[in-house]
Short mmCIF file of C-alpha atoms in Angstrom, two decimals:
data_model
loop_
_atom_site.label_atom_id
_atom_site.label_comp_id
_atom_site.label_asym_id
_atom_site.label_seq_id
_atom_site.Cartn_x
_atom_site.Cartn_y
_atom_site.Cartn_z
CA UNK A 1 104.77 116.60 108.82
CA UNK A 2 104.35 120.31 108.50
CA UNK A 3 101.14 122.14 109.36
CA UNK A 4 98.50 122.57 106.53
CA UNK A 5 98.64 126.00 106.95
CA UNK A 6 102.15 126.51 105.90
CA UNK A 7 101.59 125.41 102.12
CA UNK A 8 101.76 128.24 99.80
CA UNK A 9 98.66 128.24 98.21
CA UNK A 10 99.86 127.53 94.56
CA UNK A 11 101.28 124.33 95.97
CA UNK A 12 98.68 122.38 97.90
CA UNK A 13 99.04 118.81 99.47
CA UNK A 14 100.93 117.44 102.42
CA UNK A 15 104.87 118.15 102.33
CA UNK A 16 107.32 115.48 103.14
CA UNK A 17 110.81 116.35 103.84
CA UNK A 18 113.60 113.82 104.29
CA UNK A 19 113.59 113.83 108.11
CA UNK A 20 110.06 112.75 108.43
CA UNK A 21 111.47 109.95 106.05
CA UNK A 22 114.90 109.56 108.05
CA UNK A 23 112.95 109.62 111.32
CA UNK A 24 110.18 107.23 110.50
CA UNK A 25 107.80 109.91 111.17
CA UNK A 26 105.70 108.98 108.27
CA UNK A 27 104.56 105.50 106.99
CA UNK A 28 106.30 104.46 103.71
CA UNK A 29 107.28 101.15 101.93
CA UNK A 30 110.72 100.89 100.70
CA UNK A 31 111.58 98.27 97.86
CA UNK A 32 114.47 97.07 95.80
CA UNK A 33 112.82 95.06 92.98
CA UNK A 34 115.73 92.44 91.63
CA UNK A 35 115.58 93.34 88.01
CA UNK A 36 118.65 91.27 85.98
CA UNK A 37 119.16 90.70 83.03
CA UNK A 38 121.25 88.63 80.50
CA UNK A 39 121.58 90.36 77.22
CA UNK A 40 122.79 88.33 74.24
CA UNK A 41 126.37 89.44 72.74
CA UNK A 42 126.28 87.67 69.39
CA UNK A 43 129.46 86.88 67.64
CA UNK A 44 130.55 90.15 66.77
CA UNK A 45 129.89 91.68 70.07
CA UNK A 46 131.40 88.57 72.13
CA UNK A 47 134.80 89.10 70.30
CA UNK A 48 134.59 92.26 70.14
CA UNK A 49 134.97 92.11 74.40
CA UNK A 50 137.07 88.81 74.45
CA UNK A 51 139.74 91.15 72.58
CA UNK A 52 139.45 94.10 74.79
CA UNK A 53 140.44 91.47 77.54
CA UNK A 54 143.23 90.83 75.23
CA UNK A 55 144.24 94.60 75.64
CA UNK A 56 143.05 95.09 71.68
CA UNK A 57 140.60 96.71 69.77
CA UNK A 58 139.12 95.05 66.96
CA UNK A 59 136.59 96.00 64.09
CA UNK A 60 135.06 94.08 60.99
CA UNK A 61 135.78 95.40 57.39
CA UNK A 62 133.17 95.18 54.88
CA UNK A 63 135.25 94.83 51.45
CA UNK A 64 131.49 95.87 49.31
CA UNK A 65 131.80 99.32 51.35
CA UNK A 66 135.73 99.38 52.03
CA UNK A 67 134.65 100.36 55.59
CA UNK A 68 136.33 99.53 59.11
CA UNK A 69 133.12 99.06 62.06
CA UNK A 70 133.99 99.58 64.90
CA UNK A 71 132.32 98.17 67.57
CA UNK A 72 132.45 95.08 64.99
CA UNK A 73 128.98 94.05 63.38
CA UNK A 74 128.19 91.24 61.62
CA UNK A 75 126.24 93.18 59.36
CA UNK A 76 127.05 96.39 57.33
CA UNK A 77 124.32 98.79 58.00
CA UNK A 78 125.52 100.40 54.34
CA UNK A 79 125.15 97.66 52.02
CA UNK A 80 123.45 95.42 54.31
CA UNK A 81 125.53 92.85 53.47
CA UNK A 82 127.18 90.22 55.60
CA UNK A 83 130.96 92.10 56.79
CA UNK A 84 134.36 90.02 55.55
CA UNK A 85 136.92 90.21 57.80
CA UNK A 86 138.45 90.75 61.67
CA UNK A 87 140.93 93.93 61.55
CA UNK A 88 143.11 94.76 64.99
CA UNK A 89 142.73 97.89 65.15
CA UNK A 90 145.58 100.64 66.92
CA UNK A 91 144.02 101.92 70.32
CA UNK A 92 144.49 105.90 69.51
CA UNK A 93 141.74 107.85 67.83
CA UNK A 94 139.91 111.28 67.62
CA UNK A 95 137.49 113.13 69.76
CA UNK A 96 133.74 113.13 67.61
CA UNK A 97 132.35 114.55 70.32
CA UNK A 98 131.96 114.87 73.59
CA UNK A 99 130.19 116.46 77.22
CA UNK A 100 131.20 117.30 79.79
CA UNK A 101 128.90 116.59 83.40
CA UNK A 102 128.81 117.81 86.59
CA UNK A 103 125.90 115.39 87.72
CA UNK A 104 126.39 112.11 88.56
CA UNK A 105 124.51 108.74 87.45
CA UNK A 106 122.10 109.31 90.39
CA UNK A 107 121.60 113.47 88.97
CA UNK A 108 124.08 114.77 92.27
CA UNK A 109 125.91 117.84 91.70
CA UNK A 110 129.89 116.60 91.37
CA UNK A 111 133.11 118.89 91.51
CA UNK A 112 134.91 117.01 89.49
CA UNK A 113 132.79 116.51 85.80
CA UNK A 114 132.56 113.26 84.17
CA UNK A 115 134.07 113.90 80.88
CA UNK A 116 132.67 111.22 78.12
CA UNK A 117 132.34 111.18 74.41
CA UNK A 118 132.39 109.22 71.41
CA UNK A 119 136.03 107.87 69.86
CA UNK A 120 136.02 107.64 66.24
CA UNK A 121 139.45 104.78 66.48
CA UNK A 122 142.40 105.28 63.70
CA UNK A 123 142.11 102.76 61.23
CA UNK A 124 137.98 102.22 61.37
CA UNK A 125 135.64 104.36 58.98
CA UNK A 126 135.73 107.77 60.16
CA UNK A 127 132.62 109.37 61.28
CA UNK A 128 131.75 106.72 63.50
CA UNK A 129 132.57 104.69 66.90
CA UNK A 130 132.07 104.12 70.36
CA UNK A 131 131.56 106.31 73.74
CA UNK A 132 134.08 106.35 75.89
CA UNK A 133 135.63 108.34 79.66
CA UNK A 134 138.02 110.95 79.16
CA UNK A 135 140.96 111.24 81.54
CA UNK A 136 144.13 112.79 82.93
CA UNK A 137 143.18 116.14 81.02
CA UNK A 138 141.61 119.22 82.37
CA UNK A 139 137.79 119.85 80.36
CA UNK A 140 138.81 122.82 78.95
CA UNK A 141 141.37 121.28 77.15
CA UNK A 142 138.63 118.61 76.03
CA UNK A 143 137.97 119.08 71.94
CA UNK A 144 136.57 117.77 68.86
CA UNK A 145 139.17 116.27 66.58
CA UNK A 146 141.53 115.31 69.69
CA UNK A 147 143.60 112.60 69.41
CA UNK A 148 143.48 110.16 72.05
CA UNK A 149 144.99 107.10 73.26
CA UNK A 150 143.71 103.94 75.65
CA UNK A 151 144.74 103.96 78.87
CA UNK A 152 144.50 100.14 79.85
CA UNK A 153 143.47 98.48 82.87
CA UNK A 154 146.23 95.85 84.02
CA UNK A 155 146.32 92.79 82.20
CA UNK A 156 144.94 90.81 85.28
CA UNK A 157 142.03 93.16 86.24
CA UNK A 158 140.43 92.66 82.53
CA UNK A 159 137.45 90.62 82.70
CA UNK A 160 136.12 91.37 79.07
CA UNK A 161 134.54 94.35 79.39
CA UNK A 162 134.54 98.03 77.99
CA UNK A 163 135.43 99.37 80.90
CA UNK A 164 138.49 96.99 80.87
CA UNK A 165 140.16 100.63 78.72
CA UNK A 166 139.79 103.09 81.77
CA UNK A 167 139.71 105.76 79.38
CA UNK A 168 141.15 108.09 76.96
CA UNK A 169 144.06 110.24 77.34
CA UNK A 170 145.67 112.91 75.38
CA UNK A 171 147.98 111.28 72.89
CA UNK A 172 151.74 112.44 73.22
CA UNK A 173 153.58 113.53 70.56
CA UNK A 174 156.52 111.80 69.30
CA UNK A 175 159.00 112.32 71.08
CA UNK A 176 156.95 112.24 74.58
CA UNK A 177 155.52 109.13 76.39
CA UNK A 178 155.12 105.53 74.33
CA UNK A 179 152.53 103.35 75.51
CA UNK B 1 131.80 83.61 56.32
CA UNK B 2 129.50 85.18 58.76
CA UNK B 3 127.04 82.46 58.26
CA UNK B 4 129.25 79.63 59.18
CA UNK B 5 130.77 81.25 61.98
CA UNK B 6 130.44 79.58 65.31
CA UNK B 7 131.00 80.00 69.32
CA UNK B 8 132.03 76.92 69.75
CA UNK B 9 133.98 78.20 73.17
CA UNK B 10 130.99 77.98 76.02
CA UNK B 11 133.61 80.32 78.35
CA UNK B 12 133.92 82.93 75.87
CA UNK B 13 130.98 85.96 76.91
CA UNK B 14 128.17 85.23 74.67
CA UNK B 15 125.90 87.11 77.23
CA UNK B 16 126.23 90.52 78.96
CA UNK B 17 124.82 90.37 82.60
CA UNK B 18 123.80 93.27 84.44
CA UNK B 19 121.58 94.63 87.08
CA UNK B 20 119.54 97.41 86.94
CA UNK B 21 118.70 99.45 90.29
CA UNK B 22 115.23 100.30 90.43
CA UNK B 23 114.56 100.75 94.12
CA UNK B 24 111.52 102.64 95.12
CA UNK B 25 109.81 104.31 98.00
CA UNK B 26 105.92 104.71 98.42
CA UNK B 27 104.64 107.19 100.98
CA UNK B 28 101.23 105.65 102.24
CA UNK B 29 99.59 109.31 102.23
CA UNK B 30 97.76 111.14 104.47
CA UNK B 31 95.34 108.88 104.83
CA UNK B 32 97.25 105.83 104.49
CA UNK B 33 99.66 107.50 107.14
CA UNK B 34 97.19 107.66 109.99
CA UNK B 35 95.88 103.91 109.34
CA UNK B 36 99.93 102.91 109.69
CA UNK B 37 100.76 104.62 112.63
CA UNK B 38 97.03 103.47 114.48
CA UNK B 39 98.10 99.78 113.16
CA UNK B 40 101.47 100.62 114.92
CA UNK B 41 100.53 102.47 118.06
CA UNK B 42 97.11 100.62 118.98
CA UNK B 43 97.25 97.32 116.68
CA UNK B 44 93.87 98.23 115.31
CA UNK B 45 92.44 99.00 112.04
CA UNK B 46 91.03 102.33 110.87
CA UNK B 47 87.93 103.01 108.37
CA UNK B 48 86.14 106.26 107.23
CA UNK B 49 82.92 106.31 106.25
CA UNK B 50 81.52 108.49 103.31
CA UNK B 51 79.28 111.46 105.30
CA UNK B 52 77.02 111.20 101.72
CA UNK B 53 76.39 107.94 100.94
CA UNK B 54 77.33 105.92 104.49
CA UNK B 55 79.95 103.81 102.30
CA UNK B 56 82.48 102.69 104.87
CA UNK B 57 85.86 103.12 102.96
CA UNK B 58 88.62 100.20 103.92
CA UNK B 59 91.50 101.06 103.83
CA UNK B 60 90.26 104.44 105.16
CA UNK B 61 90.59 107.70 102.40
CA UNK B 62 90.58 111.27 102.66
CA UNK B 63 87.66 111.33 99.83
CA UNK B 64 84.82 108.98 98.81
CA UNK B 65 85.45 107.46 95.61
CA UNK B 66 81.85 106.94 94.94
CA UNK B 67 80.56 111.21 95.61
CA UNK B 68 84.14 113.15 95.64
CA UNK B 69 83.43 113.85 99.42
CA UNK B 70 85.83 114.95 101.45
CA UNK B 71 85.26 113.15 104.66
CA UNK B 72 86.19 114.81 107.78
CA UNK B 73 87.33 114.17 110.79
CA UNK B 74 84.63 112.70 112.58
CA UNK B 75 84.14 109.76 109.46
CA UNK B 76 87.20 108.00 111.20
CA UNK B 77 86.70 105.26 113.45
CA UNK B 78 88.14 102.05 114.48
CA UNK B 79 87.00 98.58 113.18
CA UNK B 80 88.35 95.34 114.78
CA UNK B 81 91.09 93.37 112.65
CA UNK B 82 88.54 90.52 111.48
CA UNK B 83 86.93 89.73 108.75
CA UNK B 84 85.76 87.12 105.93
CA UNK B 85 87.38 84.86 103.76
CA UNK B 86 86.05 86.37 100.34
CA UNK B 87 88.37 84.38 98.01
CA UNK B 88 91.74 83.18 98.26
CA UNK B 89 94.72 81.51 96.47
CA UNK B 90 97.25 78.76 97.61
CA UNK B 91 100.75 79.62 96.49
CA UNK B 92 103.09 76.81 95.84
CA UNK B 93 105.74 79.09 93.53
CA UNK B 94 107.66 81.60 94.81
CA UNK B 95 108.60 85.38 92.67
CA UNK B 96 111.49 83.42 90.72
CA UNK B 97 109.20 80.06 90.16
CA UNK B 98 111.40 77.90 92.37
CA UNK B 99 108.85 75.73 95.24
CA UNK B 100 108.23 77.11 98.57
CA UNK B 101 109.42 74.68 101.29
CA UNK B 102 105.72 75.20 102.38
CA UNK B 103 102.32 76.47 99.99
CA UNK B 104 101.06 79.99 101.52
CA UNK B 105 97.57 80.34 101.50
CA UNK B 106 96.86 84.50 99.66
CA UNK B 107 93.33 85.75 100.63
CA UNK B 108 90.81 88.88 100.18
CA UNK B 109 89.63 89.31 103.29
CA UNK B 110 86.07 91.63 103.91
CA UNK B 111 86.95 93.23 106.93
CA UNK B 112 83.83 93.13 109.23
CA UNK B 113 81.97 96.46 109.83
CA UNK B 114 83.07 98.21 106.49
CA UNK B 115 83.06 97.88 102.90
CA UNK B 116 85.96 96.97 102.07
CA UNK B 117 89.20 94.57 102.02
CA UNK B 118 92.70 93.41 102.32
CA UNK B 119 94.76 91.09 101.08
CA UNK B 120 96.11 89.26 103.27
CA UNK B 121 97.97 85.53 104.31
CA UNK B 122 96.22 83.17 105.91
CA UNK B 123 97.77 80.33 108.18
CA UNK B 124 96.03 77.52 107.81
CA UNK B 125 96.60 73.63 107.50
CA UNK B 126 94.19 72.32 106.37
CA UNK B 127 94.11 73.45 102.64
CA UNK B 128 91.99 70.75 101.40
CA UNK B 129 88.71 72.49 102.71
CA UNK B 130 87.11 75.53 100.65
CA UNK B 131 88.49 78.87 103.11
CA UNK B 132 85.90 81.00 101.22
CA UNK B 133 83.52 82.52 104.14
CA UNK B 134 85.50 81.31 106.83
CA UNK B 135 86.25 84.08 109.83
CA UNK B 136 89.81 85.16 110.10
CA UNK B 137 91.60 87.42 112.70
CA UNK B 138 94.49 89.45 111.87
CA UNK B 139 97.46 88.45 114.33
CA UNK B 140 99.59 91.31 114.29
CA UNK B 141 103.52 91.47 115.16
CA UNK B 142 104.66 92.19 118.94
CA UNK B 143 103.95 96.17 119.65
CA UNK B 144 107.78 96.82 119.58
CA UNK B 145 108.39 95.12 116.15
CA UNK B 146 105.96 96.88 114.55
CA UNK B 147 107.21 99.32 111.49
CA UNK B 148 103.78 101.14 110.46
CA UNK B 149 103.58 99.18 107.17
CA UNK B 150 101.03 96.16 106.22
CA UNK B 151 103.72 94.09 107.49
CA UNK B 152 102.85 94.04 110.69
CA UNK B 153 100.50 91.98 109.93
CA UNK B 154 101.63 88.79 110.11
CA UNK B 155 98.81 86.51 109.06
CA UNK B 156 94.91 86.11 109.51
CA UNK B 157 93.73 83.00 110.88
#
C-alpha cells in the first residue's frame, strides 16, 4: 500500500493497485457466486432454435396483420392476436442497424472491433428482427440497408442455438459465390 | 392453432440454460487489513477501542460508529481468540438445499474483552444441549496455511 501522504488531496482514502492484489499484500476475499439459470423457451422460441439446428430460419405469419415475425412469437404484438402459421424463411437480409466495438464483454480495449447489429431477414415484416455478428467484412464497409447472408456453423457443431449462424456476411452478387 | 399446440418432444429445448459470471472481490479495508494480516502473522485477534466513549469495537474500525471518532493508533490492541456462545444455529441444508453428510453448528460468538462479535462454526457433538453461553476458543489453521481472510479460522470449540 502506498503512503498516505502520496494521495492528492481531491482524492482521499487508501489506494490499491493490482500488485498489492497480485502479491497478497493486502487482505481481500475473492468469490465466484454460482448463479444459473434455466429460462423457459416456449413454443415459439423452442422451434424457433430446433430449426436453426436444422440450418433454417423460421418466422410465424399473422394472416389479421399480413406480417412475417421473426424471431417467431406466438402472439402478434399488432393485433394481439394469436399468429397462424410457420414460414421458412431465406437466410439473407438487410443491415437495420448496427455498432461497431472496440471493447470487449469484460470493457478491454480490442484491435479487432466486434461488429454486431440487428438483421431485418428477407421475407419477414420489414422494420424488424434479430441482432446478430458481422463478419468477413472490413467496418468501414459495414452499412445500413446491407444485404447479408448466414454464414453457418457445420451441420454437426449445431446444438440449437443462435450462435449455431456464426454470422453475417456480405451477400455476393449473382454471378459470385452461392451458398 | 396456437392454443392446441403442444411439445410433446421432452428432447426438443424447451429451456435456455446459462450461467452468468458474477465473481467478486472485497478488499477488507484499512482496518479490516491490519486485523487479517495480525490473524495471519500472530494468530491473534485485534480490537480498537473508541478514545470517547471506551466502546471496544470487534472487528476493530478506523472510526467509532457510536461518536464519528477517529481512533488512533494507540486504540489498537490485541484480545485473545475466545469468547461466548451468544446464539447459534445447527445447519442440516447446504447453499443448494441438498443434506450435509454432517449438521454444522453456525454461532455469534461475543469475543471476550470487547464489544463485539463473530460469526463463527462451532465443532461440537453433542448438539442436543443448549450451546448458548458456553466458552469457545477459536482454533486457527497451521501458521503456513494461513491466507489473511476469516478462513483461517477453522472452528471455535
Amino acid at each position: 500500500m502506498a503512503k498516505k501522504e502520496a494521495y492528492p488531496k481531491y482524492a482521499p482514502g487508501t489506494h490499491v493497485s493490482t500488485k498489492d492484489i497480485v502479491n497478497k499484500k493486502i487482505a481481500y476475499t475473492w468469490w465466484e457466486p454460482e448463479v444459473q439459470y434455466s429460462w423457459s423457451l416456449g413454443p415459439a422460441m423452442s422451434r424457433f432454435l430446433i430449426e436453426l439446428k436444422n440450418g433454417k430460419i423460421v418466422g410465424r405469419k399473422c394472416n389479421t396483420c399480413r406480417r412475417v415475425i421473426v424471431p417467431p412469437r406466438m402472439f402478434c404484438e399488432h393485433c394481439f392476436g394469436p399468429t397462424d402459421e410457420w414460414v421458412t424463411l431465406k437466410d439473407t437480409g438487410t443491415v437495420e442497424t448496427y455498432s461497431i466495438s472496440y471493447l470487449d464483454a469484460d470493457a478491454r480495449r480490442i484491435k479487432d472491433p466486434i461488429l454486431i447489429g440487428v438483421i431485418s431477414i428477407d421475407g419477414a415484416a420489414p422494420l424488424h428482427g434479430f441482432m446478430h455478428y458481422f463478419g468477413d467484412m472490413k467496418p468501414e464497409d459495414l452499412h445500413i440497408g446491407m444485404k447479408v447472408k448466414a454464414v453457418w456453423k457445420p451441420e454437426k457443431e449445431r446444438e440449437g442455438a443462435i450462435t449455431d449462424i456464426k454470422y453475417f456476411a456480405p451477400l455476393k452478387k449473382k454471378g459470385g459465390r452461392k451458398k | 392453432m396456437t392454443f392446441l399446440e403442444k411439445q410433446t418432444d421432452p428432447t426438443s429445448p424447451m429451456h435456455w440454460r446459462g450461467d452468468m459470471q458474477a465473481d467478486y472481490m472485497y478488499t477488507s479495508g484499512v482496518a479490516g487489513d491490519r486485523f487479517f494480516q495480525n490473524l495471519k502473522k500472530r494468530g491473534t485477534f485485534l480490537a480498537t477501542r473508541c478514545p470517547e466513549c471506551k466502546k471496544v469495537l470487534f472487528p476493530p474500525r478506523l472510526y467509532c460508529e457510536d461518536c464519528f471518532v477517529e481512533i488512533p493508533d494507540k486504540g489498537w490492541f490485541e484480545v485473545p481468540a475466545r469468547g461466548t456462545i451468544r446464539s447459534y444455529t445447527v445447519v442440516a441444508l447446504d447453499a443448494r438445499g441438498d443434506k450435509l453428510p454432517k449438521p454444522k453448528v453456525i454461532a455469534l460468538i461475543d469475543i471476550e474483552k470487547t464489544d463485539g462479535a463473530l460469526l463463527g462454526i462451532i465443532n461440537t457433538r453433542n448438539l442436543d444441549s443448549d450451546l448458548t453461553g458456553k466458552k469457545v476458543k477459536a482454533v486457527l489453521k497451521p501458521k503456513t496455511k494461513r491466507e489473511g481472510t476469516l478462513k483461517d479460522i477453522l472452528y471455535f470449540e
